[in-house]
Coordinates of C-alpha atoms in Angstrom, one line a residue:
Chain A
M1 CA -10.4 24.3 150.0
S2 CA -13.3 22.6 148.3
K3 CA -14.2 23.4 144.6
T4 CA -17.0 25.8 143.9
K5 CA -19.8 23.8 142.3
I6 CA -21.8 25.5 139.5
A7 CA -24.6 23.9 137.5
I8 CA -25.9 25.4 134.3
V9 CA -29.4 24.6 132.9
Q10 CA -29.6 24.9 129.1
L11 CA -32.7 23.4 127.8
T12 CA -32.8 25.1 124.3
R13 CA -31.3 24.0 120.9
I14 CA -28.0 22.6 119.9
G15 CA -26.7 26.0 118.8
D16 CA -27.4 27.3 122.3
V17 CA -25.7 24.4 123.9
I18 CA -22.5 25.2 121.8
Q19 CA -22.7 28.8 122.9
T20 CA -23.1 27.7 126.4
F21 CA -20.0 25.6 126.0
Q22 CA -18.0 28.5 124.7
A23 CA -19.0 30.6 127.7
A24 CA -18.4 27.9 130.2
K25 CA -15.0 27.2 128.6
Q26 CA -14.0 30.7 129.4
L27 CA -15.3 30.4 133.0
K28 CA -13.2 27.2 133.4
L29 CA -10.1 29.0 132.1
D30 CA -10.7 31.9 134.5
H31 CA -11.5 29.6 137.4
P32 CA -9.9 26.2 136.9
G33 CA -10.9 25.0 140.3
T34 CA -14.6 25.3 139.6
S35 CA -16.6 22.1 139.1
L36 CA -19.1 22.6 136.3
T37 CA -22.3 20.6 135.7
L38 CA -24.5 20.9 132.6
I39 CA -28.2 20.0 132.6
A40 CA -29.4 19.8 128.9
R41 CA -31.9 17.9 126.7
R42 CA -30.5 14.6 125.6
D43 CA -31.4 15.2 121.9
M44 CA -29.8 18.6 121.9
A45 CA -26.6 17.8 123.8
H46 CA -25.7 14.2 123.5
G47 CA -24.2 14.5 120.1
L48 CA -21.9 17.2 121.6
D49 CA -20.5 15.0 124.3
F50 CA -17.0 15.0 122.7
L51 CA -16.9 18.9 123.3
L52 CA -18.9 19.2 126.4
S53 CA -16.7 16.7 128.4
E54 CA -13.7 19.1 127.9
V55 CA -15.4 21.6 130.2
F56 CA -18.1 19.9 132.2
D57 CA -17.3 17.6 135.1
N58 CA -20.8 16.2 135.1
I59 CA -23.6 16.2 132.4
F60 CA -27.2 15.4 133.3
Y61 CA -29.3 14.7 130.2
L62 CA -33.0 15.5 130.5
D63 CA -35.3 13.2 128.4
I64 CA -39.0 12.7 129.0
R65 CA -38.6 9.0 127.9
D66 CA -36.7 8.5 131.1
F67 CA -39.7 9.6 133.1
I68 CA -42.4 8.0 130.9
S69 CA -40.8 4.9 129.8
H70 CA -43.7 2.9 128.4
K71 CA -47.4 3.2 127.7
D72 CA -48.5 1.7 130.9
S73 CA -46.4 4.1 133.0
K74 CA -48.3 5.5 136.1
L75 CA -48.1 9.1 137.1
K76 CA -46.8 8.1 140.6
D77 CA -43.8 6.3 139.0
C78 CA -43.1 9.2 136.5
L79 CA -43.0 11.7 139.5
G80 CA -40.9 9.3 141.4
S81 CA -38.4 9.2 138.5
I82 CA -38.3 13.0 138.3
S83 CA -37.7 13.1 142.0
E84 CA -34.8 10.5 141.7
Y85 CA -33.3 12.6 138.9
I86 CA -33.5 15.8 140.9
E87 CA -32.1 14.0 144.0
K88 CA -29.0 12.9 141.9
I89 CA -28.4 16.5 140.9
N90 CA -29.0 17.6 144.5
G91 CA -26.4 15.2 145.6
L92 CA -23.8 17.5 144.2
E93 CA -24.7 20.1 146.8
L94 CA -24.4 23.0 144.4
D95 CA -23.1 26.5 145.3
L96 CA -24.8 28.0 142.3
L97 CA -27.4 27.1 139.7
V98 CA -27.6 29.2 136.6
N99 CA -30.5 28.8 134.3
L100 CA -29.4 30.1 130.9
S101 CA -32.6 29.0 129.1
F102 CA -35.8 31.0 129.3
N103 CA -38.6 28.5 128.8
K104 CA -41.2 27.0 131.0
S105 CA -39.6 23.7 131.6
S106 CA -36.3 25.2 132.7
S107 CA -38.1 27.4 135.2
Y108 CA -39.7 24.4 136.9
L109 CA -36.4 22.4 136.8
A110 CA -34.5 25.4 138.3
T111 CA -37.1 25.6 141.0
L112 CA -36.8 21.8 141.9
I113 CA -33.0 21.8 142.1
N114 CA -31.4 23.0 145.3
A115 CA -28.5 25.4 145.3
K116 CA -27.2 28.0 147.7
N117 CA -27.6 30.6 145.1
K118 CA -29.7 30.7 141.9
M119 CA -29.6 32.8 138.7
G120 CA -32.0 32.9 135.8
I121 CA -35.8 32.2 135.7
R122 CA -37.4 30.0 138.3
R123 CA -40.8 30.0 140.1
N124 CA -41.5 31.2 143.6
E125 CA -43.6 29.0 146.0
V126 CA -46.9 30.3 144.5
N127 CA -45.7 29.5 141.0
Q128 CA -45.1 33.1 139.8
L129 CA -42.1 33.7 137.5
A130 CA -39.1 35.0 139.5
I131 CA -36.0 36.6 138.0
H132 CA -33.7 38.1 140.6
D133 CA -30.3 38.7 138.8
K134 CA -30.1 41.8 136.4
W135 CA -28.6 39.9 133.5
S136 CA -31.4 37.4 133.4
Q137 CA -33.9 40.2 133.8
Y138 CA -32.1 41.8 130.8
V139 CA -32.4 38.7 128.7
Y140 CA -36.0 38.1 129.6
S141 CA -37.1 41.8 128.9
S142 CA -34.7 42.6 125.9
I143 CA -33.9 39.5 124.1
M144 CA -37.2 37.7 124.3
N145 CA -39.1 40.9 123.2
S146 CA -36.9 43.2 121.2
T147 CA -34.5 43.3 118.3
L148 CA -32.3 46.0 119.8
N149 CA -30.0 43.8 121.9
P150 CA -26.4 44.7 121.1
F151 CA -24.8 41.7 122.8
N152 CA -23.6 38.4 121.4
L153 CA -25.3 35.5 123.3
V154 CA -21.9 34.0 124.3
D155 CA -21.0 37.3 125.9
I156 CA -24.4 37.4 127.7
F157 CA -23.7 33.9 129.0
K158 CA -20.2 34.8 130.1
Y159 CA -21.4 38.0 131.9
T160 CA -24.2 36.0 133.6
L161 CA -21.6 33.3 134.7
G162 CA -19.1 35.8 135.8
A163 CA -16.4 34.9 133.2
K164 CA -13.8 37.6 133.3
T165 CA -12.0 37.6 130.0
Y166 CA -13.7 38.2 126.7
E167 CA -11.6 37.3 123.7
P168 CA -11.6 33.8 122.3
S169 CA -8.0 32.6 121.7
Y170 CA -7.1 31.9 118.1
V171 CA -4.9 29.0 117.1
E172 CA -3.7 28.8 113.5
S173 CA -4.2 25.2 112.0
P174 CA -3.4 23.6 108.7
R175 CA -6.5 23.4 106.4
E176 CA -7.4 21.7 103.1
N177 CA -9.0 23.2 100.0
K178 CA -12.5 22.4 101.2
I179 CA -15.5 24.6 101.3
I180 CA -18.2 23.4 103.7
V181 CA -21.8 24.4 102.8
H182 CA -24.7 24.1 105.2
P183 CA -27.5 25.7 103.1
F184 CA -30.3 24.8 105.7
A185 CA -31.9 26.5 108.7
S186 CA -34.7 25.7 111.1
T187 CA -37.3 27.8 109.4
R188 CA -38.1 28.9 105.7
K189 CA -37.6 32.5 106.7
K190 CA -34.0 32.0 107.8
R191 CA -32.8 30.2 104.6
W192 CA -32.5 30.9 100.9
G193 CA -34.4 28.7 98.5
T194 CA -32.6 26.2 96.3
H195 CA -32.1 28.3 93.3
K196 CA -30.2 31.0 95.2
W197 CA -27.9 28.5 96.6
V198 CA -27.3 26.9 93.2
D199 CA -26.4 30.3 91.9
L200 CA -23.9 31.0 94.8
L201 CA -22.4 27.5 94.6
H202 CA -22.0 27.7 90.8
K203 CA -20.1 30.9 91.2
A204 CA -17.9 29.7 94.1
L205 CA -17.0 26.5 92.2
K206 CA -16.3 28.3 88.9
D207 CA -14.2 31.0 90.5
N208 CA -12.2 28.7 92.8
P209 CA -11.2 25.6 90.7
G210 CA -8.8 24.2 93.3
F211 CA -11.6 23.7 95.9
D212 CA -14.0 20.9 96.6
L213 CA -17.4 21.5 98.1
H214 CA -18.9 19.5 101.0
I215 CA -22.7 19.9 101.8
V216 CA -23.5 19.0 105.4
G217 CA -26.8 18.8 107.1
A218 CA -29.2 16.6 109.1
K219 CA -31.2 13.7 108.0
N220 CA -34.4 15.8 107.5
D221 CA -32.3 18.0 105.1
E222 CA -31.6 15.1 102.7
Q223 CA -34.4 15.9 100.3
D224 CA -33.4 19.6 99.9
A225 CA -29.7 18.6 99.5
L226 CA -30.6 16.3 96.6
K227 CA -32.4 19.2 94.9
L228 CA -29.2 21.1 95.2
V229 CA -26.8 18.5 93.9
E230 CA -29.1 17.4 91.1
A231 CA -29.6 21.0 89.8
P232 CA -28.6 21.1 86.1
A233 CA -26.4 24.2 86.6
L234 CA -24.1 22.3 89.0
Q235 CA -23.6 19.1 86.9
E236 CA -20.4 20.3 85.4
F237 CA -18.9 20.4 88.9
S238 CA -20.5 17.2 90.2
H239 CA -17.1 15.5 90.7
R240 CA -16.1 18.4 93.1
I241 CA -19.4 18.3 95.1
H242 CA -19.6 15.9 98.1
N243 CA -23.0 15.5 99.5
E244 CA -22.6 14.4 103.1
T245 CA -26.1 15.5 104.3
G246 CA -27.5 13.0 106.8
L247 CA -24.3 11.0 106.9
N248 CA -22.1 12.7 109.5
S249 CA -22.4 12.8 113.3
I250 CA -21.8 16.2 114.9
E251 CA -18.4 15.0 115.9
Q252 CA -17.6 14.2 112.2
T253 CA -18.9 17.4 111.0
H254 CA -16.7 19.1 113.7
A255 CA -13.7 17.2 112.3
L256 CA -14.6 18.1 108.7
L257 CA -14.9 21.9 109.8
S258 CA -11.5 21.7 111.5
R259 CA -9.9 20.9 108.1
A260 CA -11.8 23.2 105.9
K261 CA -10.8 26.6 104.7
L262 CA -14.4 28.1 104.7
L263 CA -17.9 27.4 105.8
V264 CA -20.8 29.2 104.1
C265 CA -24.1 28.9 105.8
H266 CA -27.2 30.5 107.5
D267 CA -27.5 31.0 111.1
S268 CA -27.5 27.4 112.4
M269 CA -25.9 25.0 114.8
V270 CA -23.1 24.3 112.3
S271 CA -22.1 28.1 112.3
H272 CA -21.6 27.8 116.0
L273 CA -19.7 24.5 115.6
A274 CA -17.4 26.4 113.2
A275 CA -16.7 29.0 115.8
V276 CA -15.4 26.2 118.0
T277 CA -13.1 25.0 115.2
Q278 CA -12.3 28.6 114.2
T279 CA -13.1 27.9 110.6
P280 CA -13.4 31.0 108.5
T281 CA -17.2 31.5 108.0
V282 CA -19.6 33.5 105.9
V283 CA -23.0 33.7 107.5
L284 CA -26.0 34.7 105.4
S285 CA -28.5 36.2 107.9
L286 CA -32.2 36.3 106.9
G287 CA -35.7 36.6 108.4
T288 CA -35.7 36.4 112.2
V289 CA -31.9 36.2 112.6
R290 CA -30.4 38.9 114.8
P291 CA -26.7 39.2 113.7
A292 CA -25.6 41.1 116.9
E293 CA -26.9 38.2 119.0
T294 CA -26.1 35.1 117.1
T295 CA -23.0 35.7 115.0
P296 CA -20.7 32.8 115.6
Y297 CA -18.4 33.8 118.5
Q298 CA -15.0 33.8 116.8
H299 CA -12.6 36.1 114.8
N300 CA -12.9 34.7 111.3
V301 CA -16.5 35.3 110.5
L302 CA -18.4 37.7 108.2
N303 CA -22.1 38.1 108.6
I304 CA -24.0 39.5 105.6
A305 CA -27.4 40.9 106.7
P306 CA -30.2 42.8 104.9
R307 CA -30.4 46.5 105.5
R308 CA -34.2 46.5 105.5
S309 CA -36.6 48.2 108.0
C310 CA -38.5 44.8 108.6
F311 CA -35.3 42.9 109.2
P312 CA -34.9 41.1 111.6
C313 CA -38.6 40.2 111.7
Q314 CA -40.5 38.3 114.5
A315 CA -41.1 34.6 114.1
E316 CA -45.0 35.1 114.3
T317 CA -45.0 37.7 111.5
A318 CA -46.3 36.2 108.4
C319 CA -44.3 36.9 105.2
E320 CA -44.9 35.2 101.9
L321 CA -42.6 37.2 99.6
L322 CA -39.5 37.1 101.8
P323 CA -38.0 40.4 100.4
C324 CA -34.9 40.1 102.7
H325 CA -33.9 36.9 100.7
K326 CA -33.5 39.1 97.6
D327 CA -31.4 41.8 99.4
I328 CA -28.3 39.5 99.6
S329 CA -27.2 38.8 96.0
H330 CA -25.4 35.6 95.1
Q331 CA -22.9 37.6 93.1
M332 CA -21.8 39.6 96.0
A333 CA -21.8 36.6 98.4
G334 CA -19.7 34.7 95.7
Q335 CA -17.2 37.6 95.5
I336 CA -16.8 37.5 99.2
V337 CA -16.3 33.8 99.3
S338 CA -13.6 34.0 96.6
A339 CA -11.9 36.9 98.3
I340 CA -11.6 34.9 101.5
L341 CA -10.3 31.9 99.7
Q342 CA -7.8 34.0 97.9
E343 CA -6.7 35.6 101.2
Q344 CA -7.6 39.1 100.1
T345 CA -8.2 41.9 102.6
L346 CA -11.9 42.7 103.0
D347 CA -12.2 46.3 103.8
R348 CA -13.9 49.4 102.6
S349 CA -11.6 49.7 99.5
F350 CA -12.3 46.1 98.5
F351 CA -16.0 46.9 98.5
E352 CA -15.5 50.2 96.6
K353 CA -13.3 48.6 93.9
E354 CA -14.8 45.0 93.6
V355 CA -18.5 45.1 94.5
S356 CA -21.2 46.8 92.6
P357 CA -22.9 49.6 94.7
F358 CA -26.1 48.0 93.3
Y359 CA -25.4 44.9 95.5
L360 CA -24.1 46.8 98.5
N361 CA -27.0 49.2 98.9
S362 CA -29.2 46.5 100.5
V363 CA -26.8 44.8 102.8
S364 CA -24.5 45.2 105.7
V365 CA -21.3 43.1 105.9
F366 CA -20.5 42.7 109.6
A367 CA -17.1 41.7 110.9
P368 CA -16.4 41.0 114.6
H369 CA -14.3 43.3 116.8
F370 CA -13.4 42.0 120.3
S371 CA -12.7 44.5 123.2
E372 CA -13.7 45.0 126.7
M373 CA -17.1 45.5 125.6
G374 CA -17.3 41.9 124.2
M375 CA -17.9 41.0 120.6
E376 CA -19.1 43.9 118.5
L377 CA -20.0 43.8 114.9
I378 CA -18.6 46.4 112.6
D379 CA -20.1 47.1 109.1
I380 CA -17.0 46.9 107.0
T381 CA -18.8 48.5 104.0
E382 CA -18.9 51.6 106.3
A383 CA -22.3 52.5 105.1
A384 CA -24.3 55.1 107.1
Q385 CA -26.0 53.5 110.1
T386 CA -29.7 52.9 110.5
A387 CA -31.6 54.1 113.5
D388 CA -31.6 50.5 114.9
D389 CA -27.8 50.4 114.5
A390 CA -27.5 53.7 116.3
F391 CA -29.8 52.5 119.2
K392 CA -27.9 49.3 119.5
A393 CA -24.7 51.3 119.9
F394 CA -26.4 53.4 122.6
Y395 CA -27.7 50.3 124.4
R396 CA -24.2 48.8 124.4
I397 CA -23.0 51.9 126.2
I398 CA -25.9 52.0 128.6
W399 CA -26.2 48.4 129.5
S400 CA -22.4 47.9 129.8
F401 CA -22.3 50.8 132.3
Y402 CA -25.4 49.7 134.2
L403 CA -25.0 46.0 134.3
R404 CA -21.2 45.6 134.1
G405 CA -19.9 48.9 135.5
V406 CA -17.9 49.4 132.2
D407 CA -17.7 53.1 131.3
A408 CA -17.1 52.8 127.5
A409 CA -15.8 55.3 125.1
Y410 CA -17.5 54.7 121.8
P411 CA -17.5 56.6 118.6
L412 CA -20.8 58.3 117.8
P413 CA -22.6 56.7 114.8
N414 CA -22.6 58.0 111.3
L415 CA -26.2 58.5 110.5
S416 CA -28.3 58.9 107.4
P417 CA -30.8 61.8 107.5
E418 CA -33.7 59.4 108.0
S419 CA -32.0 57.8 111.0
A420 CA -31.1 61.1 112.4
S421 CA -34.7 62.2 112.2
T422 CA -35.9 59.1 114.0
L423 CA -33.3 59.6 116.8
Y424 CA -34.5 63.3 117.1
E425 CA -38.0 62.2 117.6
H426 CA -36.9 59.8 120.3
Q427 CA -35.5 62.7 122.4
K428 CA -39.1 63.7 123.2
G429 CA -39.8 60.2 124.3
C430 CA -36.8 60.3 126.6
S431 CA -38.1 63.6 128.1
N432 CA -41.6 62.0 128.8
L433 CA -40.0 58.9 130.2
F434 CA -37.6 60.9 132.4
E435 CA -40.6 62.7 133.9
L436 CA -42.6 59.6 134.3
Y437 CA -39.8 57.9 136.2
G438 CA -39.6 61.1 138.3
F439 CA -43.3 60.6 139.2
G440 CA -42.4 57.0 140.0
M441 CA -39.8 58.2 142.5
K442 CA -42.2 60.7 144.0
Y443 CA -45.0 58.2 144.7
S444 CA -42.6 55.6 145.9
K445 CA -41.2 58.1 148.5
S446 CA -44.8 59.0 149.5
I447 CA -45.6 55.2 150.1
I448 CA -42.5 54.8 152.2
E449 CA -43.2 57.9 154.3
E450 CA -46.8 56.9 154.9
A451 CA -45.9 53.3 155.8
K452 CA -43.4 54.5 158.2
K453 CA -45.9 56.6 160.2
N454 CA -47.1 55.3 163.5
E455 CA -50.6 55.0 162.2
P456 CA -50.3 54.7 158.4
K457 CA -53.5 55.3 156.3
V458 CA -54.1 52.4 154.0
S459 CA -56.2 54.5 151.7
K460 CA -53.4 56.9 151.2
I461 CA -51.0 54.0 150.4
Q462 CA -53.6 52.6 148.0
E463 CA -53.9 55.9 146.2
Y464 CA -50.1 56.1 145.7
I465 CA -50.0 52.5 144.5
A466 CA -52.6 53.4 141.9
K467 CA -50.5 56.3 140.8
L468 CA -47.5 54.0 140.4
S469 CA -49.7 51.7 138.3
E470 CA -50.5 54.7 136.1
V471 CA -46.8 55.5 135.7
D472 CA -46.4 51.9 134.4
Q473 CA -49.3 52.2 131.9
L474 CA -48.0 55.5 130.6
A475 CA -44.6 54.1 130.2
S476 CA -46.1 51.3 128.2
L477 CA -47.9 53.7 126.0
T478 CA -44.6 55.5 125.5
K479 CA -43.3 52.2 124.0
G480 CA -45.9 52.4 121.2
T481 CA -44.9 56.0 120.2
Y482 CA -41.2 55.6 120.7
P483 CA -40.3 51.9 120.1
H484 CA -36.6 52.3 120.4
L485 CA -37.1 53.1 124.1
K486 CA -38.8 49.7 124.7
P487 CA -35.6 47.9 126.1
I488 CA -35.4 50.5 129.0
I489 CA -39.1 50.4 129.7
D490 CA -39.4 46.6 129.6
F491 CA -36.2 46.1 131.6
F492 CA -37.3 48.3 134.6
F493 CA -40.8 46.8 134.4
V494 CA -39.3 43.3 134.9
N495 CA -36.8 44.7 137.5
K496 CA -39.6 46.2 139.5
A497 CA -41.8 43.1 139.3
N498 CA -38.9 41.2 140.9
A499 CA -38.2 43.8 143.6
S500 CA -36.6 42.3 146.7
G501 CA -38.1 42.9 150.1
N502 CA -40.3 41.2 152.8
N503 CA -42.7 44.1 153.4
I504 CA -44.2 47.1 151.7
I505 CA -41.4 49.4 152.9
E506 CA -38.6 47.2 151.6
I507 CA -40.3 46.4 148.3
T508 CA -41.1 50.1 147.7
E509 CA -37.5 51.1 148.6
S510 CA -36.4 48.6 145.9
N511 CA -38.9 50.1 143.4
L512 CA -37.6 53.7 144.3
L513 CA -34.1 52.5 143.4
S514 CA -35.4 51.0 140.1
F515 CA -37.1 54.3 139.2
H516 CA -34.0 56.2 140.1
E517 CA -31.8 54.0 137.9
A518 CA -34.4 54.0 135.0
R519 CA -34.4 57.8 135.1
N520 CA -30.6 58.0 135.0
L521 CA -30.4 55.6 132.0
T522 CA -33.1 57.7 130.2
Q523 CA -31.0 60.8 130.8
I524 CA -28.0 59.0 129.4
M525 CA -30.0 57.9 126.3
F526 CA -31.2 61.5 125.8
D527 CA -27.6 62.8 126.1
L528 CA -26.3 60.2 123.6
I529 CA -29.1 61.1 121.1
N530 CA -28.4 64.8 121.6
K531 CA -24.7 64.4 121.0
T532 CA -25.3 62.3 117.9
V533 CA -28.0 64.3 116.1
G534 CA -26.0 67.3 117.2
P535 CA -26.3 71.0 117.6
S536 CA -27.8 71.2 114.1
L537 CA -31.1 69.7 115.2
Q538 CA -31.4 70.2 118.9
N539 CA -29.3 71.5 121.7
S540 CA -30.9 71.0 125.0
S541 CA -31.2 68.6 127.9
V542 CA -33.9 66.5 129.4
K543 CA -34.1 68.9 132.2
D544 CA -34.5 71.8 129.9
N545 CA -37.4 70.1 128.3
S546 CA -39.2 69.0 131.4
N547 CA -41.5 72.0 131.5
D548 CA -42.7 71.3 128.0
S549 CA -43.1 67.6 128.7
K550 CA -45.4 68.3 131.6
K551 CA -48.0 69.3 129.0
D552 CA -47.9 65.7 127.7
V553 CA -47.5 63.8 130.9
E554 CA -49.9 64.1 133.7
V555 CA -50.0 61.5 136.5
Chain B
M1 CA -56.6 5.2 133.8
S2 CA -54.0 6.1 131.2
I3 CA -51.0 8.2 132.0
Q4 CA -52.5 11.1 130.0
E5 CA -55.8 10.9 131.9
E6 CA -53.9 10.8 135.2
I7 CA -51.9 13.8 134.4
H8 CA -55.0 15.6 133.2
K9 CA -56.8 14.9 136.5
A10 CA -53.8 15.8 138.6
M11 CA -53.4 19.2 136.7
K12 CA -57.1 19.9 137.2
D13 CA -56.8 19.2 141.0
L14 CA -53.7 21.5 141.2
S15 CA -55.6 24.2 139.4
N16 CA -58.6 23.9 141.6
S17 CA -56.4 24.0 144.8
S18 CA -54.7 27.1 143.4
K19 CA -58.0 28.8 142.7
K20 CA -59.3 28.0 146.3
G21 CA -56.0 29.1 147.9
G22 CA -55.6 32.2 145.7
E23 CA -52.2 33.9 145.7
S24 CA -51.2 32.3 149.0
H25 CA -51.4 28.7 147.7
M26 CA -48.0 27.2 148.2
L27 CA -46.9 24.5 145.8
S28 CA -45.0 21.5 146.9
S29 CA -42.1 19.7 145.2
E30 CA -44.5 17.1 143.9
D31 CA -46.6 19.9 142.4
F32 CA -43.6 21.4 140.6
S33 CA -42.5 17.9 139.4
L34 CA -46.0 17.5 137.9
L35 CA -45.6 20.9 136.2
L36 CA -42.2 20.0 134.9
L37 CA -43.6 16.7 133.5
T38 CA -46.5 18.5 131.8
S39 CA -44.2 21.1 130.4
L40 CA -41.8 18.6 129.0
I41 CA -44.7 16.7 127.4
E42 CA -45.7 20.0 125.7
D43 CA -42.1 20.5 124.5
E44 CA -41.6 17.0 123.3
G45 CA -45.1 15.6 123.0
E46 CA -44.3 13.6 120.0
N47 CA -41.9 11.4 121.9
V48 CA -44.5 10.3 124.6
K49 CA -45.8 6.8 124.0
N50 CA -49.5 6.7 124.4

């Protein structure tokens, strides 16, 4: 029997390539007979060759310099080079192509490559974006546009690829008294300034005299690393600080991490590399970072994140004062670093006894928990959850049920009064949405009935299509009033836009199913909110409210 | 004609053909190769030698 041949397109950054490697490794463990091919940008993946070759049978690097080789290149030759590149991949006769990146280039590449089946974004023959599998529709609608995704990216990649098991195996290995520090990140929003790092490193070195500190980073981080090592406050420890910024290859950094007892960093490629080496890691999440999505996929990680309504922010949101940077105190981060190095248990009693409530009020300290639901983050300070936390928990239940068929039992969240109030408000949104999707079903059925008649009236069908358009517009307005319902609304908008079918009846039947599923998920969301905010606030169901809702929704 | 001018012209031709053909204009493999090339240039423009 011949091997199943799968190719993965991953055209984003190094961290995403590492996360793809982690998911693909699991797939290979589950299905050792599968032949795996990776297509990635050369500058993002070549440095990871030593890892990628463990899992991938073939690697195709993408580099524009291979297509436009010199200044006198002609377009015909460039297109010819692209065609040769594609032909080489097509020579593999792929069974499945999975595009795990969601950018324009990857959509064109996935269109050009032949495969018996395709997943992820690509283009149809008239250059419209096409996303046919539900996990990719989920990523496109929820990850690209919302901060309420509860799943780790590695889990999403695994689910998309069909990897069965979920828990990374842990192998204990001997480690030296080294602390690795990667105090850099791709944007200013995602990283502390030098002075905060100086304060943290001073505390870590002072409290842990038996440890040396290694600073790692890329060539373009060298200036910032110098500011750090030359800081007057750190001079007394200079003999214990090793600045390796710009000196190490990724493979050398991987080897260093393999021997170290701890990595302290922001969200970055190095944090994901430490997940591969299973190095205990403390991540300081700031700015646009979404801990649920990007926490390094391993057991030994703590992710410290601000508890602030504007966190995580959007990349395009301007922010000069960076208040979330002040939410994480260097004192508390230093206490956590020392506790890990001294092998203390970090649980609620540790935080109650050792850490000032003043520092804890503004942060969550997340630890991973692996289960059938994938990697979940648990706030080990056990503080009351925010409305965002609660909705992420609900969405974990809803999407696991809908996309994976996993019926999960999950403890209802412990809410602050403000969060309970936000949830309560969203019950009304659920009622409106439930009714809107009911109208969607009604008009979809009307289109199907009319189209199946011997002499269908086009004007009738157009009238019903206009009604469906109104349903979409009103659902979009609902997002503005009830932003926590955005993931359901956006998912089903994308799902309907990619409805399968070759004629109006088949496409409308797909849409009818979408409206039906959307309505069911809205009902589940209502029930989850109702159970959580409890009898003290409200004790009714969506159906009970539907008469009241009709006052607000008219289609 | 430089490569940039060639790409600019080819993209303009593709855009005009799409406008004429409307939603029914089917793109060829060569069209998608051109779109991929253009998109890669957008992504990594600094690497392109003029």
